Short mmCIF file of C-alpha atoms in Angstrom, two decimals:
data_model
loop_
_atom_site.label_atom_id
_atom_site.label_comp_id
_atom_site.label_asym_id
_atom_site.label_seq_id
_atom_site.Cartn_x
_atom_site.Cartn_y
_atom_site.Cartn_z
CA MET A 12 -21.37 -24.17 44.50
CA ARG A 13 -23.96 -24.06 41.70
CA ASN A 14 -22.05 -26.62 39.60
CA ILE A 15 -21.70 -29.00 42.56
CA LEU A 16 -25.42 -28.73 43.34
CA ARG A 17 -26.32 -29.42 39.69
CA ASN A 18 -24.03 -32.46 39.53
CA LEU A 19 -25.38 -33.88 42.78
CA LEU A 20 -28.97 -33.49 41.63
CA PHE A 21 -28.10 -35.28 38.40
CA GLY A 22 -26.42 -38.07 40.37
CA LEU A 23 -29.42 -38.40 42.69
CA LEU A 24 -31.81 -38.76 39.74
CA LEU A 25 -29.49 -41.30 38.11
CA PHE A 26 -29.23 -43.22 41.38
CA SER A 27 -33.02 -43.40 41.59
CA ARG A 28 -33.08 -45.34 38.30
CA LEU A 29 -30.91 -48.17 39.64
CA PRO A 30 -32.55 -51.62 39.50
CA GLY A 31 -34.80 -52.20 42.47
CA LEU A 32 -35.02 -48.53 43.53
CA SER A 33 -37.75 -47.31 41.20
CA ALA A 34 -41.14 -48.13 42.68
CA GLY A 35 -43.34 -50.26 40.51
CA GLU A 36 -40.84 -50.37 37.62
CA GLU A 37 -41.19 -53.39 35.31
CA ALA A 38 -38.45 -54.85 33.15
CA ALA A 39 -40.52 -54.89 29.99
CA GLY A 40 -43.07 -52.12 29.59
CA THR A 41 -46.43 -51.80 31.28
CA PRO A 42 -47.48 -54.94 33.21
CA ALA A 43 -50.65 -56.74 32.22
CA PRO A 44 -53.67 -56.08 34.45
CA PRO A 45 -54.17 -58.65 37.22
CA ALA A 46 -56.57 -61.52 36.68
CA ALA A 47 -60.01 -61.13 38.18
CA GLY A 48 -60.05 -62.15 41.82
CA ASN A 49 -56.24 -62.07 42.09
CA VAL A 50 -55.94 -58.52 43.41
CA ILE A 51 -54.75 -57.87 46.98
CA VAL A 52 -57.75 -56.30 48.72
CA ALA A 53 -56.57 -56.23 52.35
CA ALA A 54 -53.69 -56.90 54.75
CA GLU A 55 -54.17 -58.65 58.09
CA VAL A 56 -51.59 -58.62 60.87
CA SER A 57 -51.67 -60.81 63.98
CA GLY A 58 -49.38 -61.24 67.00
CA LEU A 59 -49.24 -57.57 68.01
CA LYS A 60 -48.71 -56.85 71.69
CA ARG A 61 -47.77 -53.19 71.96
CA THR A 62 -47.88 -51.87 68.40
CA ARG A 63 -51.22 -50.50 67.27
CA PRO A 64 -52.82 -52.38 64.34
CA GLN A 65 -52.92 -49.32 62.06
CA VAL A 66 -49.12 -48.94 62.32
CA ALA A 67 -48.48 -52.52 61.19
CA GLN A 68 -51.11 -52.35 58.46
CA ALA A 69 -49.66 -49.09 57.13
CA ALA A 70 -46.40 -50.91 56.36
CA LEU A 71 -48.31 -53.28 54.04
CA ARG A 72 -50.66 -50.73 52.50
CA LYS A 73 -48.51 -50.37 49.38
CA PHE A 74 -49.35 -53.97 48.35
CA ILE A 75 -53.12 -53.40 48.29
CA GLY A 76 -54.34 -53.22 44.71
CA GLN A 77 -51.37 -55.18 43.34
CA ASP A 78 -51.52 -58.44 41.45
CA ALA A 79 -50.96 -61.23 43.99
CA ALA A 80 -49.07 -63.29 41.41
CA ARG A 81 -46.43 -60.56 41.10
CA ILE A 82 -45.79 -60.07 44.82
CA ASP A 83 -42.57 -61.51 46.24
CA LEU A 84 -43.18 -62.53 49.87
CA ASN A 85 -39.63 -61.41 50.70
CA GLU A 86 -40.72 -57.88 49.77
CA VAL A 87 -43.57 -58.19 52.26
CA ARG A 88 -41.12 -59.35 54.93
CA ALA A 89 -38.80 -56.45 54.07
CA ALA A 90 -41.65 -53.95 54.55
CA ILE A 91 -42.38 -55.41 58.00
CA LEU A 92 -38.71 -55.45 59.01
CA ASP A 93 -38.30 -51.88 57.79
CA THR A 94 -40.63 -50.65 60.54
CA GLY A 95 -37.78 -51.44 62.95
CA ILE A 96 -40.21 -52.64 65.62
CA LEU A 97 -41.70 -55.81 64.09
CA GLU A 98 -40.25 -59.20 63.19
CA PRO A 99 -42.19 -61.30 60.60
CA LEU A 100 -42.81 -64.88 61.73
CA ASN A 101 -45.01 -66.06 58.90
CA VAL A 102 -46.29 -64.34 55.73
CA GLU A 103 -48.78 -65.77 53.24
CA ILE A 104 -51.32 -64.74 50.62
CA LEU A 105 -54.76 -66.30 50.99
CA ASP A 106 -58.07 -66.25 49.14
CA ALA A 107 -60.64 -63.80 50.44
CA GLU A 108 -63.99 -62.39 49.44
CA GLY A 109 -63.46 -60.21 46.39
CA GLY A 110 -59.79 -61.07 45.89
CA ARG A 111 -56.68 -62.07 47.86
CA VAL A 112 -55.43 -61.00 51.30
CA ILE A 113 -51.93 -60.74 52.79
CA ARG A 114 -51.84 -62.37 56.21
CA ALA A 115 -48.76 -61.72 58.37
CA GLU A 116 -47.96 -63.11 61.80
CA VAL A 117 -45.47 -60.86 63.53
CA HIS A 118 -43.57 -60.47 66.78
CA ASP A 119 -43.35 -57.15 68.61
CA LYS A 120 -39.67 -56.42 69.25
CA TRP A 121 -38.72 -55.26 72.73
CA SER A 122 -38.52 -51.49 72.29
CA ILE A 123 -37.83 -49.89 75.70
CA PHE A 124 -34.19 -49.68 76.76
CA PRO A 125 -33.22 -48.02 80.08
CA ILE A 126 -29.57 -49.06 79.84
CA PRO A 127 -26.10 -48.02 80.95
CA VAL A 128 -23.83 -47.06 78.08
CA PHE A 129 -20.09 -47.62 77.93
CA PHE A 130 -17.94 -47.26 74.81
CA VAL A 131 -14.19 -47.62 74.49
CA GLY A 132 -12.36 -46.53 71.35
CA SER A 133 -8.93 -45.47 70.21
CA GLY A 134 -7.65 -43.46 73.18
CA GLU A 135 -11.11 -42.37 74.37
CA PHE A 136 -14.11 -43.60 76.32
CA GLN A 137 -17.73 -42.71 76.97
CA GLY A 138 -19.94 -43.77 79.83
CA GLY A 139 -23.41 -42.85 81.00
CA ALA A 140 -27.06 -43.83 80.86
CA ALA A 141 -29.64 -43.79 78.12
CA PHE A 142 -33.39 -44.29 77.84
CA PHE A 143 -34.69 -45.17 74.39
CA ASP A 144 -38.23 -46.10 73.40
CA ALA A 145 -38.40 -47.16 69.75
CA ASN A 146 -42.20 -47.57 69.82
CA SER A 147 -43.63 -44.84 72.02
CA PHE A 148 -47.40 -45.22 72.60
CA GLY A 149 -47.37 -48.16 70.15
CA LEU A 150 -47.18 -45.67 67.26
CA ASN A 151 -43.57 -46.29 66.16
CA HIS A 152 -42.64 -42.89 67.60
CA LYS A 153 -39.10 -42.54 69.00
CA THR A 154 -38.11 -41.14 72.39
CA ALA A 155 -34.50 -40.78 73.53
CA LEU A 156 -32.91 -39.32 76.67
CA THR A 157 -29.16 -39.63 77.14
CA GLY A 158 -26.55 -38.43 79.61
CA MET A 159 -22.91 -39.21 78.82
CA TYR A 160 -19.55 -38.55 80.42
CA ARG A 161 -16.72 -38.63 77.90
CA SER A 162 -12.96 -38.47 78.06
CA ASP A 163 -13.14 -34.84 76.87
CA GLY A 164 -16.32 -33.67 78.68
CA TRP A 165 -20.01 -34.48 79.09
CA MET A 166 -23.31 -34.09 77.30
CA VAL A 167 -27.08 -34.47 77.66
CA TYR A 168 -29.51 -35.07 74.81
CA GLY A 169 -33.27 -35.45 74.36
CA MET A 170 -35.41 -36.24 71.32
CA TYR A 171 -38.95 -37.16 70.30
CA ALA A 172 -39.82 -38.09 66.71
CA ALA A 173 -43.04 -39.13 64.96
CA PRO A 174 -42.88 -40.54 61.39
CA PRO A 175 -45.20 -39.38 58.60
CA ARG A 176 -48.65 -40.97 58.61
CA GLY A 177 -48.93 -41.88 54.95
CA GLU A 178 -48.66 -39.29 52.21
CA ARG A 179 -51.01 -36.69 53.75
CA VAL A 180 -49.94 -36.21 57.35
CA PRO A 181 -46.29 -35.14 57.84
CA GLY A 182 -44.06 -36.45 60.57
CA TRP A 183 -42.26 -34.21 63.04
CA SER A 184 -39.47 -34.23 65.59
CA LEU A 185 -38.08 -32.07 68.39
CA SER A 186 -34.61 -32.39 69.89
CA GLY A 187 -32.26 -30.54 72.21
CA ALA A 188 -28.70 -31.03 73.45
CA PHE A 189 -26.07 -29.46 75.68
CA SER A 190 -22.43 -30.47 75.85
CA ARG A 191 -19.29 -29.25 77.59
CA ASN A 192 -16.01 -30.52 76.22
CA GLU A 193 -12.32 -29.88 75.94
CA ARG A 194 -12.06 -29.77 72.18
CA GLU A 195 -8.78 -31.01 70.80
CA ASP A 196 -8.54 -31.35 67.01
CA GLN A 197 -5.82 -33.73 65.89
CA ASP A 198 -4.27 -35.04 62.70
CA GLN A 199 -4.98 -38.48 61.25
CA ARG A 200 -2.29 -40.17 63.38
CA GLN A 201 -3.51 -38.40 66.55
CA GLU A 202 0.08 -37.29 67.15
CA GLU A 203 -0.20 -33.56 66.37
CA THR A 204 -2.70 -31.29 68.13
CA LEU A 205 -4.02 -28.72 65.66
CA ARG A 206 -6.37 -26.82 67.98
CA ARG A 207 -7.22 -26.87 71.67
CA PHE A 208 -9.91 -24.94 73.54
CA ASP A 209 -12.87 -25.49 75.88
CA LEU A 210 -16.35 -25.19 74.49
CA ASP A 211 -20.01 -25.25 75.57
CA SER A 212 -22.44 -26.21 72.82
CA VAL A 213 -26.23 -25.75 72.80
CA SER A 214 -28.64 -26.87 70.11
CA ALA A 215 -32.42 -27.04 69.68
CA MET A 216 -33.98 -28.37 66.50
CA GLY A 217 -37.43 -29.05 65.06
CA SER A 218 -38.31 -30.73 61.79
CA LEU A 219 -41.16 -31.77 59.53
CA SER A 220 -40.89 -34.86 57.33
CA PHE A 221 -43.02 -35.69 54.31
CA ARG A 222 -43.63 -38.93 52.42
CA PHE A 223 -44.44 -38.52 48.72
CA THR A 224 -44.41 -42.16 47.63
CA ASP A 225 -43.40 -45.47 49.11
CA ILE A 226 -39.71 -44.72 48.35
CA SER A 227 -39.44 -40.91 48.32
CA GLY A 228 -39.72 -38.19 50.95
CA ALA A 229 -38.50 -34.78 52.05
CA SER A 230 -37.84 -32.83 55.25
CA LEU A 231 -37.69 -29.26 56.53
CA ARG A 232 -35.60 -28.28 59.57
CA PHE A 233 -35.29 -25.19 61.72
CA GLY A 234 -33.30 -24.67 64.89
CA TYR A 235 -30.79 -22.79 66.99
CA GLU A 236 -27.11 -23.55 67.52
CA GLY A 237 -24.76 -21.84 69.96
CA ARG A 238 -21.03 -22.29 70.58
CA PHE A 239 -19.58 -20.57 73.65
CA LEU A 240 -15.87 -20.48 74.48
CA ARG A 241 -14.59 -21.05 78.00
CA GLU A 242 -11.29 -19.74 79.32
CA ILE A 243 -8.33 -22.12 79.65
CA GLU A 244 -4.65 -21.51 80.37
CA ASP A 245 -3.05 -22.66 77.13
CA PRO A 246 -5.45 -22.52 74.16
CA LEU A 247 -4.08 -23.39 70.74
CA ARG A 248 -5.45 -21.73 67.59
CA ALA A 249 -8.71 -21.01 69.42
CA PRO A 250 -11.24 -18.72 67.71
CA GLU A 251 -11.48 -15.22 69.14
CA ASP A 252 -15.20 -15.38 69.95
CA GLY A 253 -18.07 -17.84 70.20
CA ALA A 254 -20.83 -18.06 67.61
CA GLN A 255 -24.61 -18.37 67.45
CA GLY A 256 -26.95 -18.92 64.57
CA LEU A 257 -30.33 -20.10 63.28
CA ARG A 258 -30.06 -23.17 61.07
CA MET A 259 -32.64 -23.73 58.34
CA GLY A 260 -32.54 -26.62 55.92
CA ALA A 261 -34.33 -28.98 53.57
CA GLY A 262 -33.66 -32.48 52.34
CA PHE A 263 -34.87 -34.95 49.73
CA SER A 264 -34.44 -38.72 49.96
CA LEU A 265 -35.08 -41.98 48.12
CA ARG A 266 -35.04 -45.33 49.93
CA LYS A 267 -36.03 -48.93 49.20
CA THR A 268 -35.29 -52.11 51.15
CA SER A 269 -35.18 -55.80 50.25
CA TRP A 270 -34.85 -59.05 52.20
CA ASP A 271 -32.92 -62.16 51.11
CA GLY A 272 -33.80 -64.36 54.08
CA TYR A 273 -30.76 -63.33 56.12
CA LEU A 274 -29.96 -59.63 55.62
CA LEU A 275 -32.14 -56.55 55.13
CA SER A 276 -30.51 -54.58 52.30
CA GLU A 277 -31.00 -50.93 51.46
CA LYS A 278 -30.76 -48.76 48.37
CA SER A 279 -30.97 -45.09 49.31
CA ALA A 280 -29.83 -41.61 48.42
CA SER A 281 -30.37 -38.33 50.26
CA LEU A 282 -29.47 -34.75 49.44
CA GLY A 283 -29.55 -31.97 52.03
CA TYR A 284 -29.11 -28.21 52.01
CA ALA A 285 -28.80 -25.95 55.05
CA TRP A 286 -28.21 -22.27 55.73
CA LEU A 287 -26.96 -21.00 59.07
CA LEU A 288 -27.99 -17.40 59.67
CA GLY A 289 -25.30 -16.02 61.94
CA LEU A 290 -26.56 -13.93 64.87
CA ASP A 291 -23.13 -12.73 65.98
CA SER A 292 -20.97 -14.57 63.44
CA PRO A 293 -20.79 -15.00 59.65
CA SER A 294 -23.58 -16.87 57.90
CA PHE A 295 -22.78 -19.86 55.70
CA GLN A 296 -24.37 -22.53 53.53
CA SER A 297 -23.81 -26.28 53.53
CA LEU A 298 -24.57 -29.15 51.20
CA SER A 299 -24.60 -32.85 52.08
CA PHE A 300 -25.13 -36.13 50.25
CA ASN A 301 -25.43 -39.72 51.51
CA GLY A 302 -25.77 -42.83 49.39
CA THR A 303 -26.11 -46.53 50.21
CA LEU A 304 -26.25 -49.39 47.72
CA GLN A 305 -26.49 -52.88 49.21
CA HIS A 306 -27.12 -55.74 46.80
CA SER A 307 -27.57 -59.40 47.67
CA ILE A 308 -25.39 -61.60 45.42
CA PHE A 309 -26.91 -64.68 46.99
CA PRO A 310 -28.82 -65.14 50.28
CA GLY A 311 -26.66 -63.99 53.19
CA PHE A 312 -23.90 -62.42 51.06
CA ARG A 313 -24.05 -58.90 49.69
CA THR A 314 -22.06 -55.95 48.39
CA ASP A 315 -22.11 -52.82 50.57
CA LEU A 316 -21.33 -49.46 48.95
CA ARG A 317 -21.61 -46.24 50.96
CA SER A 318 -20.73 -42.64 50.16
CA GLY A 319 -20.88 -39.36 52.03
CA LEU A 320 -20.21 -35.76 51.07
CA ALA A 321 -20.20 -32.53 53.08
CA TYR A 322 -19.49 -29.14 51.52
CA GLU A 323 -19.44 -26.15 53.91
CA PRO A 324 -17.28 -23.42 52.31
CA GLY A 325 -18.09 -20.68 54.84
CA ALA A 326 -18.18 -22.72 58.05
CA GLY A 327 -16.03 -21.37 60.85
CA VAL A 328 -13.94 -23.45 63.23
CA LEU A 329 -16.82 -23.84 65.67
CA PHE A 330 -19.12 -25.35 63.04
CA GLU A 331 -16.73 -27.73 61.28
CA SER A 332 -17.82 -31.36 60.88
CA GLY A 333 -16.39 -34.64 62.09
CA PRO A 334 -15.48 -37.57 59.80
CA GLY A 335 -18.90 -39.18 60.25
CA SER A 336 -20.03 -36.94 57.37
CA ALA A 337 -17.86 -39.01 55.03
CA ARG A 338 -19.27 -42.37 56.29
CA VAL A 339 -15.82 -43.88 56.75
CA ASN A 340 -14.05 -45.35 59.79
CA ILE A 341 -10.40 -44.66 58.93
CA LEU A 342 -10.34 -41.16 60.47
CA PRO A 343 -10.37 -40.50 64.25
CA ARG A 344 -13.27 -38.73 65.96
CA SER A 345 -10.87 -35.95 66.92
CA PHE A 346 -10.42 -35.03 63.24
CA SER A 347 -12.26 -31.93 61.98
CA ALA A 348 -12.68 -30.39 58.51
CA ARG A 349 -14.96 -28.20 56.38
CA HIS A 350 -15.34 -30.52 53.39
CA TYR A 351 -15.48 -34.30 53.04
CA ALA A 352 -15.98 -36.75 50.19
CA GLY A 353 -15.91 -40.35 51.37
CA PHE A 354 -16.44 -43.74 49.77
CA SER A 355 -16.60 -47.26 51.19
CA LEU A 356 -16.85 -50.47 49.16
CA GLY A 357 -17.38 -53.64 51.15
CA MET A 358 -18.60 -57.22 51.14
CA GLU A 359 -20.74 -58.57 53.97
CA LYS A 360 -21.39 -62.23 54.78
CA TYR A 361 -23.74 -63.60 57.37
CA LEU A 362 -21.99 -65.99 59.77
CA TYR A 363 -24.71 -67.42 61.96
CA LYS A 364 -28.43 -66.94 62.48
CA PHE A 365 -29.58 -67.15 66.10
CA SER A 366 -33.12 -67.00 67.43
CA PHE A 367 -32.37 -63.45 68.64
CA GLY A 368 -30.54 -62.16 65.57
CA THR A 369 -28.04 -62.59 62.76
CA LEU A 370 -24.27 -62.24 63.09
CA SER A 371 -22.35 -60.99 60.05
CA LEU A 372 -18.83 -59.96 59.03
CA LEU A 373 -18.08 -56.93 56.85
CA ALA A 374 -14.78 -56.11 55.13
CA ALA A 375 -14.40 -52.83 53.24
CA TRP A 376 -11.93 -50.63 51.41
CA GLN A 377 -12.40 -46.94 52.18
CA MET A 378 -11.10 -43.64 50.87
CA VAL A 379 -11.81 -40.04 51.87
CA TYR A 380 -10.84 -36.55 50.76
CA SER A 381 -11.01 -33.81 53.38
CA TYR A 382 -10.22 -30.11 53.43
CA GLY A 383 -9.64 -27.83 56.42
CA PRO A 384 -7.90 -24.48 56.91
CA ILE A 385 -4.87 -25.99 58.72
CA LEU A 386 -4.09 -29.29 56.98
CA GLU A 387 -5.81 -28.14 53.76
CA GLY A 388 -6.48 -30.90 51.23
CA GLN A 389 -5.89 -34.44 52.51
CA PHE A 390 -6.48 -37.85 50.91
CA ASP A 391 -6.66 -41.00 53.05
CA GLN A 392 -7.37 -44.60 52.20
CA GLY A 393 -7.52 -47.76 54.23
CA ILE A 394 -9.38 -50.91 55.16
CA ALA A 395 -12.06 -51.62 57.75
CA SER A 396 -13.67 -54.73 59.14
CA SER A 397 -16.51 -55.17 61.60
CA LEU A 398 -18.76 -57.75 63.23
CA SER A 399 -22.45 -56.80 63.30
CA LEU A 400 -25.36 -58.34 65.17
CA TYR A 401 -28.74 -57.61 63.57
CA LEU A 402 -31.26 -58.05 66.37
CA SER A 403 -34.62 -59.74 65.82
CA LYS A 404 -35.95 -59.48 69.37
CA LEU A 405 -34.92 -55.88 70.17
CA ALA A 406 -35.91 -52.71 68.30
CA ILE A 407 -32.28 -51.72 67.76
CA PRO A 408 -31.35 -52.42 64.13
CA ALA A 409 -27.77 -53.53 64.80
CA LEU A 410 -24.81 -53.57 67.15
CA GLY A 411 -21.34 -53.55 65.68
CA ALA A 412 -17.68 -53.43 66.64
CA GLY A 413 -14.75 -53.14 64.28
CA VAL A 414 -11.24 -52.05 63.47
CA ALA A 415 -9.98 -49.79 60.68
CA TYR A 416 -6.45 -49.20 59.41
CA ASN A 417 -5.50 -45.95 57.68
CA LEU A 418 -2.92 -47.07 55.12
CA THR A 419 -1.94 -43.51 54.21
CA HIS A 420 -0.99 -42.53 57.77
CA GLU A 421 -0.41 -46.03 59.22
CA LYS A 422 -2.95 -45.68 62.03
CA PHE A 423 -5.39 -48.17 63.56
CA GLN A 424 -8.85 -47.10 64.74
CA PHE A 425 -11.26 -49.09 66.90
CA TYR A 426 -14.97 -48.29 66.77
CA PHE A 427 -18.32 -49.38 68.14
CA SER A 428 -21.68 -48.67 66.53
CA MET A 429 -25.28 -48.93 67.68
CA GLY A 430 -27.72 -48.52 64.84
CA MET A 431 -30.79 -46.44 65.72
CA SER A 432 -33.63 -45.48 63.42
CA PHE A 433 -35.03 -42.01 64.20
#
C-alpha cells in the first residue's frame, strides 16, 4: 500500500509538469516584465441574464496583472467555457485607463432542467424524472433531485454543491441517496451470475473543497454509508450480514483547460484517499487515481487519454466498486471488483458545429485489469466508439451515446452518457 501511494504521488507530480498544465510556466526562463500600459487591469463581462457579474468576472481574474501581449484569446474563451454555464460570443482586449482591459460578451446557457430521464443499455433500462439547476441563484451552484426506476430496482438522490470562491473561501456540498435493488453481479459476458441478493443502500455525504491556485485544489469528505440485506428465496453467495460505516477522505487535484475553436480540452490528474470506519463491519482503506490528457493536434481534432485506478484491499462485497472506477466502457455495469486499473487511448474529431453545439466522434482502444474474490485477476481489452454533442445553449457539458466491444470476452456493450459538472 505504501509503495503504491508513493508511486502514485510521484506520477501525479510528473503529470503536473506536462506542457500546458503548469500555471504560468514559460518555455525559456523568466518572462520579461510587461511594457508600461500593456498590463491587464480589469475584466468586463456583458450579456449576463441570470449569472451574477462577480461569478463571470471570477473566471477571468487570473488574467489581471498579466502582459496583454502574452495572452492567447483562446485561453480566455476556455476560462469562460470552463464555468459550464457561459458561452463566449466575443472576446477582445482593449485600451483602458492605466493599462488594458479584457472585454467579453457572453451568453447565459439555459441551466434549469426539469426533464424525464430514460436510458436503455445492454440488457437494462432506467426511467424516471430529474431536476437539475446548474446555476442556482446565479452563483454557479448546482442542485440536483432525481428519482429513477431501473431494471433491478429504484433510487432517489439529492445534492447541492457550491464551488470555492477564490483561494480564501472553500466550497462545500451536501448529498444524500437511497436505493433498493436486486443486485446481480455477473462476469464480463453477462452469462454467469456470480452473486445475487437484494439490497437497500443509504448514503449521506458532506464535503469541503479548496482552491490553492488556478489549476490546483483539494477536498475533504465525511459521510455515512449503510448496506442492508433483504430476504429473498434463492440468494447466491450473499454476505451473511449488512454493513454500516463512516467514510472519511481527502483528495488533491490538478486541472487546466484549453480551447482550439471547436473542442474544450482538459489536462487533469486527481488522487484520492478514503477510510471507511466500520460500525458493525470491518474497516478498510481505499486509494483512487484519475487522469485525463486531451491534446489538440489541430483545431477540431485531438488525442484523448484517460486512466482510472481504484485500490480497496479490505473492501467487503457490499462496498465493491463498479467498472466506472477504471474509466472504460468495455465492462458491463453488473461487473463488480475490489481493484481496477484502466486505460483508454482515443482520437476525437469534430464532425459538425451547429448553433446549439458541436457534434464529434471518438474512437478508442481500452484495457483494464480488475481483481475480485471470485474471478480474481482479470485482464480485458477492447475498442469503443461514441458520438458526443457538446452543448453551447444548455449548461450540460455533453451528451453521448456509444458502443464498446470487449475483444477478450467477445461482448458488445451499449452506453449513454450525460456529462454533468458538480
